């Protein structure tokens, strides 16, 4: 997604999902940092993640921190396959190239939240499992 959005991955030699050490992360000194919000974090969690990056003393020398180029992208937007990945791509591209996009792109695009199943369908699912087990 970073490449499609016109960016360059700070860890090009890393395949798949891996954890980079803090030292390695700082050494890359990226111009832009895009962070996944984490599932279910909500607005408070996004703010917490952002504040961590901006206030962590060990990160103060990084270009992205100094230039306020840290962006938190909603997990539901970027982690799930489907049509919302197009919205995620647009958001990442706007983070990397803000001069090419409307400044309010993040504010204007409400993120639909997954409705989940709710309590009543969940209760019926448990009841169905119980009935199936009783019939055996």
Coordinates of C-alpha atoms in Angstrom, one line a residue:
X1 CA 0.0 0.0 0.0
X2 CA 2.9 2.4 0.8
X3 CA 4.3 1.9 -2.8
X4 CA 0.8 2.3 -4.4
X5 CA 0.4 5.5 -2.4
X6 CA 3.7 6.8 -3.8
X7 CA 5.8 6.2 -0.8
X8 CA 8.9 4.2 0.0
X9 CA 8.9 1.6 2.7
X10 CA 11.4 2.4 5.4
X11 CA 12.1 -1.3 5.9
X12 CA 12.4 -2.6 2.3
X13 CA 14.4 -5.7 3.3
X14 CA 11.6 -6.8 5.8
X15 CA 9.1 -9.4 4.5
X16 CA 5.7 -9.9 6.0
X17 CA 4.9 -8.8 9.6
X18 CA 8.0 -8.3 11.7
X19 CA 8.9 -6.3 14.7
X20 CA 11.7 -3.7 14.3
X21 CA 13.8 -2.7 17.3
X22 CA 13.4 0.8 18.5
X23 CA 17.0 1.5 17.5
X24 CA 16.4 0.3 14.0
X25 CA 13.2 2.3 13.8
X26 CA 15.0 5.5 14.9
X27 CA 17.9 4.8 12.5
X28 CA 15.5 4.7 9.5
X29 CA 14.5 8.3 10.3
X30 CA 11.4 8.4 8.1
X31 CA 9.9 11.6 6.8
X32 CA 6.4 10.2 7.4
X33 CA 5.1 7.7 10.0
X34 CA 1.8 5.9 9.3
X35 CA 0.6 3.8 12.2
X36 CA -2.3 1.4 12.4
X37 CA -4.7 2.4 15.2
X38 CA -5.2 -1.1 16.5
X39 CA -8.6 -2.8 16.5
X40 CA -11.2 -1.3 18.8
X41 CA -9.0 1.6 20.0
X42 CA -11.5 4.3 19.2
X43 CA -10.7 8.0 19.2
X44 CA -9.0 7.9 22.6
X45 CA -6.7 5.2 21.5
X46 CA -5.7 7.0 18.4
X47 CA -4.9 10.1 20.5
X48 CA -2.9 8.0 22.9
X49 CA -0.8 6.5 20.1
X50 CA -0.2 9.9 18.5
X51 CA 0.8 11.4 21.8
X52 CA 3.2 8.6 22.5
X53 CA 5.0 9.2 19.2
X54 CA 5.1 13.0 19.7
X55 CA 6.1 12.9 23.3
X56 CA 8.6 9.9 23.4
X57 CA 12.0 11.5 24.1
X58 CA 13.9 8.8 22.2
X59 CA 12.0 9.7 19.0
X60 CA 12.5 13.5 19.1
X61 CA 15.4 13.5 16.6
X62 CA 13.3 11.8 13.9
X63 CA 12.2 14.0 10.9
X64 CA 8.6 12.8 11.0
X65 CA 8.3 13.8 14.6
X66 CA 10.0 17.2 14.2
X67 CA 7.8 18.0 11.2
X68 CA 4.6 16.7 12.7
X69 CA 4.2 14.0 10.0
X70 CA 2.8 11.2 12.2
X71 CA -0.5 9.8 11.1
X72 CA -2.7 7.2 12.7
X73 CA -4.9 5.2 10.3
X74 CA -8.1 3.5 11.5
X75 CA -7.5 -0.3 11.8
X76 CA -11.0 -1.1 10.3
X77 CA -10.0 0.9 7.2
X78 CA -6.6 -0.7 6.5
X79 CA -6.7 -4.2 8.0
X80 CA -9.8 -5.7 6.4
X81 CA -9.9 -6.7 2.8
X82 CA -12.7 -5.1 0.8
X83 CA -13.7 -1.8 -0.7
X84 CA -12.5 0.2 2.2
X85 CA -8.9 -0.5 1.2
X86 CA -9.4 2.1 -1.5
X87 CA -10.2 4.6 1.2
X88 CA -7.2 3.5 3.1
X89 CA -5.0 3.9 0.1
X90 CA -6.3 7.4 -0.5
X91 CA -5.6 8.3 3.2
X92 CA -2.1 6.9 3.1
X93 CA -1.4 8.8 -0.2
X94 CA -2.8 12.0 1.4
X95 CA -0.5 11.4 4.4
X96 CA 2.6 11.0 2.2
X97 CA 1.7 13.7 -0.3
X98 CA -0.5 16.3 1.5
X99 CA 0.1 18.8 -1.2
X100 CA -1.8 16.7 -3.7
X101 CA -4.9 16.2 -1.6
X102 CA -7.6 18.2 0.2
X103 CA -6.3 19.1 3.7
X104 CA -9.5 17.8 5.3
X105 CA -9.6 14.4 3.7
X106 CA -9.4 12.6 7.1
X107 CA -12.2 14.8 8.6
X108 CA -14.5 14.4 5.6
X109 CA -14.5 10.7 5.4
X110 CA -16.3 9.1 8.3
X111 CA -15.1 5.6 9.0
X112 CA -17.9 3.1 9.1
X113 CA -17.6 1.0 12.2
X114 CA -18.2 -2.7 12.1
X115 CA -21.6 -3.4 13.6
X116 CA -20.7 -6.7 15.1
X117 CA -23.4 -9.3 15.8
X118 CA -25.1 -7.9 18.9
X119 CA -26.2 -9.7 22.0
X120 CA -29.4 -11.4 20.7
X121 CA -27.9 -13.2 17.7
X122 CA -25.0 -14.2 19.9
X123 CA -27.4 -15.7 22.4
X124 CA -29.1 -17.6 19.6
X125 CA -25.8 -18.9 18.3
X126 CA -24.9 -20.2 21.8
X127 CA -28.4 -21.8 22.1
X128 CA -27.9 -23.5 18.7
X129 CA -24.6 -24.9 19.7
X130 CA -26.1 -26.2 23.0
X131 CA -29.0 -27.8 21.1
X132 CA -26.6 -29.5 18.6
X133 CA -24.5 -30.9 21.5
X134 CA -27.6 -32.2 23.3
X135 CA -28.9 -34.0 20.2
X136 CA -25.6 -35.9 20.0

